Structures are given as C-alpha cells and as structure tokens.
Amino acid sequence: MTDNDLLRLENIGVRLGGRQILSGVSFAVAPGQFTGLIGPNGAGKTTLLRVILGLTPPTEGRVLLNGSPKTRHGGGLIGYVPQKLAIDQDMPLRARDVVGLGIDGNKLGFPLPSASRRQRITEALEAVGAERYADARIGELSGGEQQRVLIAQALIGRPKLLLLDEPLANLDLRSEQGIVSVLARLAHEQGIAVLISAHDLNPLLREIDTVVYVAAGRAAAGRTDEIIQSDVLSALYGSRVDVLHVNGRVLVIAGDEQQEAQAHHPAETGVVVGMDRT
C-alpha cells in the first residue's frame, strides 16, 4: 500500500447474523491499476464489494477513498457494474438510452435532450467499443454486448474507481476476452482503478496487475505469481491446497475437491493459475 492508492481497505471485518463473513482483509488499488478479486462462492467477494460501495458497514477496520474515510456515496468517485442488467429486456430501450440512465436514472420525468448529454453518451459508448450498436434495442444484444453497455453506463459519471461484480459470468470465451481487454484499456489508458470480481482467474491472467484472492473470509493480495501458490492458498483455506501444472493445464487441489483450469500460455508468463468453482 502506498500514499497514492485510490482505494485502501484496512483490516476489514464483517459479522452478519452472528457469522463472521470477513476477517482482517487489507488491500489497495491505485489509479490505473487493474485488479482481479478472485474466490469461490461464499468466500466473501460480494460482501467485500458491498463494503466498498457503502452498502454493508464493516464491524472492524475502515475503507479509505483518496486517502479519506469513504462516505456513503463515495463522492461520485465510484462506478458500479452489476452482473446482470436490472432492466426488463423487453422494454423498448436502446443501448444509448440505458447508458443515459447513468446520468439521469435517479431523476423524475424525461431527460431533456442536449448536445452535451448526447456527447457524453457517445463518448462512453466509444470507450467500450459499443458505438456500432448504440441504437439497437437492449434486449436484442448478446450478453457480452450488454456488459459493454453496463460498463459504459458506469463510465458516464466519470468515476475514478470502477467495481464490477462477476461481469464474465455466462459469457463465451470471445466475449470474456473482449470485456477484459476493454477494462484493461480503461485502467491503463484512462487511469481508472478497476476491481473486477470473478471465479476464474484465467480470462484475466494476461491483463491484471494484481490479484486479491478471497477464501474463507480472508484475503491475500499481490502479484498473481506471488499469491497463486500452494503455501499462500493453503494458509487462506486453512487446509492443504496444491497448485499443479498438468499437460498445459493447472490443477488446484483443495482437500477432497479437485478443480481444473486452462492456463493462458503458462510457459510465457511463468505464472501459476488457480481457479475455484464452488
């Protein structure tokens, strides 16, 4: 962690309904940094995102945004992309209409057309490579195209931090790669801090700068080659975890469960890749 971190979590703990969900979670994300938040279902990833968004108050620790304790709404610095479109896909809304909701979706009445508003929408669509289907109905778009529109909607407020909750879920390989490339470009070219939640590290491997691996309510953060190691994951899970290369694939063996993931050019990266699907 450094003084330049945009987001910093310090010793975050969350207890809900008498159950400890998170314990001692600390990590930071700097401007222009692309970070993967990786872990199985029930590990605490969603709770962690809710803490950052201010929707779930931590019982321990604190969240700092731009060096100051985070307020409820984050001062407009945070953009959030949900896993699924929260709009009836049968509604006659175009992609550009959905993006425009990022400007005035919380206001009553119909938005007044203006050149500046149209320009902001166009710029957001172009930033994610969605301008060619700007006038298509949202329900006619593929899952990957809808995710691009949701990212554009989050960008319309010009956030400094972009949070994404499982945006790669149920996408095909080509769509996954397209979304990851868009996010990497936003981070590295526009200086946005990007934190993406995912089960599978593999689609992110070649683009992310750091990883936060969450398991059993705890987390380890650092470079991928530092964190996806048997000793680190074993400490997180509280039991023996092996990370193995087999025939170009990587096996993560935790207890009695064995999970398999395809590595992206492991010989080139020298990075051990792990994946959990629980």
mmCIF file of C-alpha atoms in Angstrom:
data_model
loop_
_atom_site.group_PDB
_atom_site.id
_atom_site.type_symbol
_atom_site.label_atom_id
_atom_site.label_comp_id
_atom_site.label_asym_id
_atom_site.label_seq_id
_atom_site.Cartn_x
_atom_site.Cartn_y
_atom_site.Cartn_z
ATOM 1 C CA MET A 1 0.000 0.000 0.000
ATOM 2 C CA THR A 2 1.193 3.498 -0.824
ATOM 3 C CA ASP A 3 0.115 7.099 -0.311
ATOM 4 C CA ASN A 4 -1.037 7.155 -3.957
ATOM 5 C CA ASP A 5 -3.660 4.437 -3.509
ATOM 6 C CA LEU A 6 -7.132 5.452 -4.649
ATOM 7 C CA LEU A 7 -8.858 2.694 -2.652
ATOM 8 C CA ARG A 8 -7.495 1.211 0.541
ATOM 9 C CA LEU A 9 -9.082 -1.364 2.826
ATOM 10 C CA GLU A 10 -7.532 -1.677 6.263
ATOM 11 C CA ASN A 11 -8.198 -4.767 8.387
ATOM 12 C CA ILE A 12 -11.834 -5.082 7.269
ATOM 13 C CA GLY A 13 -14.026 -7.420 9.268
ATOM 14 C CA VAL A 14 -17.742 -8.066 8.751
ATOM 15 C CA ARG A 15 -20.051 -10.032 11.014
ATOM 16 C CA LEU A 16 -23.632 -10.673 9.879
ATOM 17 C CA GLY A 17 -26.285 -12.674 11.697
ATOM 18 C CA GLY A 18 -23.781 -13.906 14.224
ATOM 19 C CA ARG A 19 -21.483 -15.230 11.493
ATOM 20 C CA GLN A 20 -18.034 -13.865 10.678
ATOM 21 C CA ILE A 21 -18.081 -13.173 6.909
ATOM 22 C CA LEU A 22 -14.771 -11.323 6.530
ATOM 23 C CA SER A 23 -11.739 -11.091 8.797
ATOM 24 C CA GLY A 24 -8.675 -8.871 8.558
ATOM 25 C CA VAL A 25 -8.988 -8.041 4.850
ATOM 26 C CA SER A 26 -6.458 -5.444 3.701
ATOM 27 C CA PHE A 27 -5.514 -4.410 0.168
ATOM 28 C CA ALA A 28 -5.253 -1.339 -2.031
ATOM 29 C CA VAL A 29 -5.912 -0.351 -5.626
ATOM 30 C CA ALA A 30 -4.035 2.538 -7.241
ATOM 31 C CA PRO A 31 -5.155 4.754 -10.144
ATOM 32 C CA GLY A 32 -4.642 2.921 -13.435
ATOM 33 C CA GLN A 33 -4.373 -0.465 -11.722
ATOM 34 C CA PHE A 34 -6.404 -3.472 -12.911
ATOM 35 C CA THR A 35 -7.101 -5.874 -10.031
ATOM 36 C CA GLY A 36 -8.890 -9.225 -10.003
ATOM 37 C CA LEU A 37 -10.996 -10.114 -6.946
ATOM 38 C CA ILE A 38 -10.953 -13.916 -7.124
ATOM 39 C CA GLY A 39 -12.590 -16.586 -4.996
ATOM 40 C CA PRO A 40 -15.304 -19.250 -4.761
ATOM 41 C CA ASN A 41 -18.955 -18.656 -3.911
ATOM 42 C CA GLY A 42 -19.433 -17.893 -0.243
ATOM 43 C CA ALA A 43 -15.878 -16.643 0.191
ATOM 44 C CA GLY A 44 -16.987 -13.062 0.852
ATOM 45 C CA LYS A 45 -16.388 -11.337 -2.508
ATOM 46 C CA THR A 46 -19.888 -9.864 -2.780
ATOM 47 C CA THR A 47 -19.804 -8.707 0.840
ATOM 48 C CA LEU A 48 -16.470 -7.055 0.148
ATOM 49 C CA LEU A 49 -17.919 -5.155 -2.823
ATOM 50 C CA ARG A 50 -20.869 -4.072 -0.672
ATOM 51 C CA VAL A 51 -18.464 -2.777 1.968
ATOM 52 C CA ILE A 52 -16.606 -0.728 -0.646
ATOM 53 C CA LEU A 53 -19.904 0.609 -2.015
ATOM 54 C CA GLY A 54 -21.029 1.569 1.491
ATOM 55 C CA LEU A 55 -23.993 -0.827 1.468
ATOM 56 C CA THR A 56 -22.638 -3.047 4.254
ATOM 57 C CA PRO A 57 -20.826 -1.305 7.120
ATOM 58 C CA PRO A 58 -17.763 -3.181 8.377
ATOM 59 C CA THR A 59 -17.704 -4.219 12.008
ATOM 60 C CA GLU A 60 -13.939 -3.711 12.027
ATOM 61 C CA GLY A 61 -11.451 -1.698 10.010
ATOM 62 C CA ARG A 62 -12.022 1.120 7.560
ATOM 63 C CA VAL A 63 -12.286 1.939 3.864
ATOM 64 C CA LEU A 64 -10.305 4.882 2.536
ATOM 65 C CA LEU A 65 -11.041 6.567 -0.776
ATOM 66 C CA ASN A 66 -8.471 9.073 -1.988
ATOM 67 C CA GLY A 67 -6.870 8.901 1.445
ATOM 68 C CA SER A 68 -10.033 9.834 3.381
ATOM 69 C CA PRO A 69 -12.696 7.679 5.074
ATOM 70 C CA LYS A 70 -15.250 6.771 2.438
ATOM 71 C CA THR A 71 -18.650 8.457 2.592
ATOM 72 C CA ARG A 72 -21.924 6.618 1.868
ATOM 73 C CA HIS A 73 -21.956 7.561 -1.823
ATOM 74 C CA GLY A 74 -18.228 7.812 -2.409
ATOM 75 C CA GLY A 75 -18.387 11.411 -3.598
ATOM 76 C CA GLY A 76 -19.170 10.283 -7.135
ATOM 77 C CA LEU A 77 -15.775 8.595 -7.472
ATOM 78 C CA ILE A 78 -17.130 5.048 -7.779
ATOM 79 C CA GLY A 79 -18.798 3.451 -10.789
ATOM 80 C CA TYR A 80 -20.500 0.067 -10.294
ATOM 81 C CA VAL A 81 -21.339 -2.612 -12.863
ATOM 82 C CA PRO A 82 -23.758 -5.344 -11.687
ATOM 83 C CA GLN A 83 -23.604 -8.873 -13.017
ATOM 84 C CA LYS A 84 -26.915 -8.598 -14.852
ATOM 85 C CA LEU A 85 -28.955 -5.867 -16.476
ATOM 86 C CA ALA A 86 -31.525 -4.620 -13.959
ATOM 87 C CA ILE A 87 -33.959 -3.605 -16.717
ATOM 88 C CA ASP A 88 -36.716 -5.587 -18.390
ATOM 89 C CA GLN A 89 -35.111 -6.576 -21.672
ATOM 90 C CA ASP A 90 -38.485 -6.369 -23.411
ATOM 91 C CA MET A 91 -38.639 -2.639 -22.776
ATOM 92 C CA PRO A 92 -38.099 -0.595 -25.968
ATOM 93 C CA LEU A 93 -34.846 0.920 -24.728
ATOM 94 C CA ARG A 94 -31.863 1.398 -26.990
ATOM 95 C CA ALA A 95 -28.310 0.848 -25.771
ATOM 96 C CA ARG A 96 -27.757 4.619 -25.711
ATOM 97 C CA ASP A 97 -30.893 5.041 -23.582
ATOM 98 C CA VAL A 98 -29.531 2.609 -20.993
ATOM 99 C CA VAL A 99 -26.204 4.447 -20.910
ATOM 100 C CA GLY A 100 -28.087 7.721 -20.452
ATOM 101 C CA LEU A 101 -29.673 6.352 -17.282
ATOM 102 C CA GLY A 102 -26.240 6.727 -15.734
ATOM 103 C CA ILE A 103 -26.745 10.486 -15.989
ATOM 104 C CA ASP A 104 -30.369 10.909 -15.027
ATOM 105 C CA GLY A 105 -31.699 7.496 -13.967
ATOM 106 C CA ASN A 106 -32.400 8.780 -10.437
ATOM 107 C CA LYS A 107 -34.346 11.824 -11.621
ATOM 108 C CA LEU A 108 -38.071 12.081 -12.179
ATOM 109 C CA GLY A 109 -39.534 12.810 -15.594
ATOM 110 C CA PHE A 110 -37.996 12.542 -19.040
ATOM 111 C CA PRO A 111 -34.476 13.843 -19.646
ATOM 112 C CA LEU A 112 -34.178 16.982 -21.719
ATOM 113 C CA PRO A 113 -32.170 16.408 -24.903
ATOM 114 C CA SER A 114 -28.962 18.368 -25.190
ATOM 115 C CA ALA A 115 -25.812 18.282 -27.286
ATOM 116 C CA SER A 116 -23.609 17.821 -24.208
ATOM 117 C CA ARG A 117 -25.696 14.896 -22.958
ATOM 118 C CA ARG A 118 -25.570 13.181 -26.363
ATOM 119 C CA GLN A 119 -21.814 13.733 -26.495
ATOM 120 C CA ARG A 120 -21.240 12.181 -23.077
ATOM 121 C CA ILE A 121 -23.270 9.114 -24.059
ATOM 122 C CA THR A 122 -21.411 8.771 -27.357
ATOM 123 C CA GLU A 123 -18.027 9.055 -25.623
ATOM 124 C CA ALA A 124 -18.971 6.373 -23.071
ATOM 125 C CA LEU A 125 -20.143 4.001 -25.825
ATOM 126 C CA GLU A 126 -16.966 4.591 -27.807
ATOM 127 C CA ALA A 127 -14.816 3.947 -24.733
ATOM 128 C CA VAL A 128 -16.146 0.380 -24.523
ATOM 129 C CA GLY A 129 -16.403 -0.282 -28.259
ATOM 130 C CA ALA A 130 -20.219 -0.289 -28.282
ATOM 131 C CA GLU A 131 -20.936 2.618 -30.638
ATOM 132 C CA ARG A 132 -21.941 0.358 -33.568
ATOM 133 C CA TYR A 133 -24.991 -0.955 -31.709
ATOM 134 C CA ALA A 134 -25.850 2.256 -29.868
ATOM 135 C CA ASP A 135 -29.313 2.355 -31.429
ATOM 136 C CA ALA A 136 -30.097 -1.355 -31.051
ATOM 137 C CA ARG A 137 -32.704 -2.431 -28.514
ATOM 138 C CA ILE A 138 -31.032 -3.630 -25.362
ATOM 139 C CA GLY A 139 -32.928 -6.940 -25.408
ATOM 140 C CA GLU A 140 -31.511 -7.768 -28.838
ATOM 141 C CA LEU A 141 -27.891 -7.581 -27.691
ATOM 142 C CA SER A 142 -25.730 -10.527 -26.667
ATOM 143 C CA GLY A 143 -24.528 -10.979 -23.108
ATOM 144 C CA GLY A 144 -21.122 -9.539 -23.931
ATOM 145 C CA GLU A 145 -22.661 -6.542 -25.696
ATOM 146 C CA GLN A 146 -24.957 -5.870 -22.748
ATOM 147 C CA GLN A 147 -21.959 -5.943 -20.406
ATOM 148 C CA ARG A 148 -20.240 -3.315 -22.537
ATOM 149 C CA VAL A 149 -23.353 -1.141 -22.296
ATOM 150 C CA LEU A 150 -23.417 -1.550 -18.498
ATOM 151 C CA ILE A 151 -19.750 -0.553 -18.298
ATOM 152 C CA ALA A 152 -20.494 2.493 -20.466
ATOM 153 C CA GLN A 153 -23.359 3.396 -18.117
ATOM 154 C CA ALA A 154 -20.981 3.233 -15.142
ATOM 155 C CA LEU A 155 -18.403 5.354 -17.003
ATOM 156 C CA ILE A 156 -20.848 8.151 -17.788
ATOM 157 C CA GLY A 157 -20.292 9.634 -14.325
ATOM 158 C CA ARG A 158 -16.531 9.715 -14.961
ATOM 159 C CA PRO A 159 -15.593 7.568 -11.932
ATOM 160 C CA LYS A 160 -12.070 7.137 -10.628
ATOM 161 C CA LEU A 161 -12.825 3.614 -9.348
ATOM 162 C CA LEU A 162 -14.779 1.014 -11.326
ATOM 163 C CA LEU A 163 -16.206 -2.015 -9.471
ATOM 164 C CA LEU A 164 -17.565 -4.973 -11.440
ATOM 165 C CA ASP A 165 -19.489 -7.910 -9.952
ATOM 166 C CA GLU A 166 -18.886 -11.104 -11.971
ATOM 167 C CA PRO A 167 -19.169 -9.431 -15.412
ATOM 168 C CA LEU A 168 -17.717 -12.501 -17.145
ATOM 169 C CA ALA A 169 -20.315 -14.946 -15.819
ATOM 170 C CA ASN A 170 -22.113 -16.871 -18.584
ATOM 171 C CA LEU A 171 -20.114 -15.241 -21.388
ATOM 172 C CA ASP A 172 -18.380 -17.191 -24.142
ATOM 173 C CA LEU A 173 -14.605 -17.088 -24.440
ATOM 174 C CA ARG A 174 -14.543 -14.402 -27.124
ATOM 175 C CA SER A 175 -16.871 -12.128 -25.140
ATOM 176 C CA GLU A 176 -14.810 -12.677 -21.979
ATOM 177 C CA GLN A 177 -11.647 -11.646 -23.775
ATOM 178 C CA GLY A 178 -13.353 -8.591 -25.244
ATOM 179 C CA ILE A 179 -14.612 -7.362 -21.860
ATOM 180 C CA VAL A 180 -11.241 -7.942 -20.182
ATOM 181 C CA SER A 181 -9.463 -6.017 -22.963
ATOM 182 C CA VAL A 182 -11.873 -3.092 -22.555
ATOM 183 C CA LEU A 183 -11.284 -2.985 -18.791
ATOM 184 C CA ALA A 184 -7.509 -3.184 -19.158
ATOM 185 C CA ARG A 185 -7.591 -0.293 -21.634
ATOM 186 C CA LEU A 186 -9.746 1.824 -19.321
ATOM 187 C CA ALA A 187 -7.329 1.206 -16.473
ATOM 188 C CA HIS A 188 -4.070 1.709 -18.303
ATOM 189 C CA GLU A 189 -5.072 4.458 -20.759
ATOM 190 C CA GLN A 190 -7.583 6.449 -18.718
ATOM 191 C CA GLY A 191 -6.049 5.880 -15.288
ATOM 192 C CA ILE A 192 -9.203 4.330 -13.789
ATOM 193 C CA ALA A 193 -8.713 1.940 -10.873
ATOM 194 C CA VAL A 194 -10.562 -1.255 -11.859
ATOM 195 C CA LEU A 195 -11.587 -4.017 -9.436
ATOM 196 C CA ILE A 196 -13.332 -6.992 -11.054
ATOM 197 C CA SER A 197 -14.896 -9.884 -9.151
ATOM 198 C CA ALA A 198 -14.608 -13.308 -10.812
ATOM 199 C CA HIS A 199 -14.494 -17.020 -10.069
ATOM 200 C CA ASP A 200 -11.941 -17.800 -12.737
ATOM 201 C CA LEU A 201 -8.585 -16.093 -12.916
ATOM 202 C CA ASN A 202 -7.731 -17.407 -16.378
ATOM 203 C CA PRO A 203 -9.549 -14.840 -18.557
ATOM 204 C CA LEU A 204 -7.891 -12.072 -16.516
ATOM 205 C CA LEU A 205 -4.417 -13.512 -16.243
ATOM 206 C CA ARG A 206 -2.656 -11.676 -19.058
ATOM 207 C CA GLU A 207 -4.159 -8.266 -18.237
ATOM 208 C CA ILE A 208 -4.499 -7.786 -14.481
ATOM 209 C CA ASP A 209 -1.772 -6.068 -12.497
ATOM 210 C CA THR A 210 -2.625 -7.595 -9.123
ATOM 211 C CA VAL A 211 -4.959 -10.166 -7.596
ATOM 212 C CA VAL A 212 -6.939 -10.267 -4.347
ATOM 213 C CA TYR A 213 -7.750 -13.911 -3.605
ATOM 214 C CA VAL A 214 -10.581 -14.384 -1.092
ATOM 215 C CA ALA A 215 -11.246 -17.665 0.688
ATOM 216 C CA ALA A 216 -12.926 -18.495 3.994
ATOM 217 C CA GLY A 217 -13.494 -14.802 4.667
ATOM 218 C CA ARG A 218 -9.823 -13.888 4.424
ATOM 219 C CA ALA A 219 -7.766 -12.441 1.595
ATOM 220 C CA ALA A 220 -4.249 -12.350 0.195
ATOM 221 C CA ALA A 221 -3.253 -9.593 -2.228
ATOM 222 C CA GLY A 222 -0.290 -9.063 -4.517
ATOM 223 C CA ARG A 223 1.034 -10.060 -7.920
ATOM 224 C CA THR A 224 -0.522 -13.200 -9.363
ATOM 225 C CA ASP A 225 2.751 -15.139 -9.208
ATOM 226 C CA GLU A 226 3.042 -14.247 -5.522
ATOM 227 C CA ILE A 227 -0.492 -15.204 -4.480
ATOM 228 C CA ILE A 228 -1.500 -18.229 -6.576
ATOM 229 C CA GLN A 229 0.886 -20.543 -4.769
ATOM 230 C CA SER A 230 0.262 -23.629 -2.685
ATOM 231 C CA ASP A 231 1.541 -22.138 0.562
ATOM 232 C CA VAL A 232 -0.461 -18.905 0.227
ATOM 233 C CA LEU A 233 -3.725 -20.614 -0.717
ATOM 234 C CA SER A 234 -3.241 -23.263 1.961
ATOM 235 C CA ALA A 235 -2.961 -20.517 4.580
ATOM 236 C CA LEU A 236 -6.155 -18.889 3.296
ATOM 237 C CA TYR A 237 -8.224 -22.068 3.160
ATOM 238 C CA GLY A 238 -6.820 -23.417 6.417
ATOM 239 C CA SER A 239 -6.077 -26.750 4.764
ATOM 240 C CA ARG A 240 -3.660 -28.183 2.237
ATOM 241 C CA VAL A 241 -4.023 -26.728 -1.259
ATOM 242 C CA ASP A 242 -1.852 -27.857 -4.172
ATOM 243 C CA VAL A 243 -1.352 -25.869 -7.366
ATOM 244 C CA LEU A 244 -0.108 -28.161 -10.145
ATOM 245 C CA HIS A 245 0.674 -27.943 -13.872
ATOM 246 C CA VAL A 246 -0.569 -30.955 -15.823
ATOM 247 C CA ASN A 247 -0.424 -31.144 -19.639
ATOM 248 C CA GLY A 248 -0.697 -27.409 -20.108
ATOM 249 C CA ARG A 249 -3.460 -27.118 -17.520
ATOM 250 C CA VAL A 250 -3.376 -26.120 -13.890
ATOM 251 C CA LEU A 251 -4.977 -28.177 -11.150
ATOM 252 C CA VAL A 252 -5.947 -26.606 -7.849
ATOM 253 C CA ILE A 253 -6.496 -29.381 -5.338
ATOM 254 C CA ALA A 254 -8.102 -28.283 -2.060
ATOM 255 C CA GLY A 255 -8.929 -31.044 0.386
ATOM 256 C CA ASP A 256 -11.054 -33.668 -1.345
ATOM 257 C CA GLU A 257 -12.043 -31.362 -4.194
ATOM 258 C CA GLN A 258 -10.126 -31.029 -7.440
ATOM 259 C CA GLN A 259 -10.659 -28.135 -9.832
ATOM 260 C CA GLU A 260 -9.139 -27.683 -13.242
ATOM 261 C CA ALA A 261 -8.440 -24.564 -15.300
ATOM 262 C CA GLN A 262 -6.835 -23.897 -18.641
ATOM 263 C CA ALA A 263 -3.742 -21.710 -18.296
ATOM 264 C CA HIS A 264 -3.048 -18.909 -20.767
ATOM 265 C CA HIS A 265 0.478 -19.537 -22.109
ATOM 266 C CA PRO A 266 1.917 -20.568 -18.726
ATOM 267 C CA ALA A 267 5.369 -21.077 -20.196
ATOM 268 C CA GLU A 268 5.437 -17.451 -21.339
ATOM 269 C CA THR A 269 4.074 -15.878 -18.176
ATOM 270 C CA GLY A 270 5.701 -18.107 -15.611
ATOM 271 C CA VAL A 271 2.527 -17.646 -13.537
ATOM 272 C CA VAL A 272 0.697 -20.426 -11.768
ATOM 273 C CA VAL A 273 -3.041 -20.110 -12.414
ATOM 274 C CA GLY A 274 -5.700 -21.254 -9.988
ATOM 275 C CA MET A 275 -9.471 -21.476 -10.199
ATOM 276 C CA ASP A 276 -12.241 -22.436 -7.825
ATOM 277 C CA ARG A 277 -15.796 -23.317 -8.831
ATOM 278 C CA THR A 278 -17.764 -23.998 -5.653
#
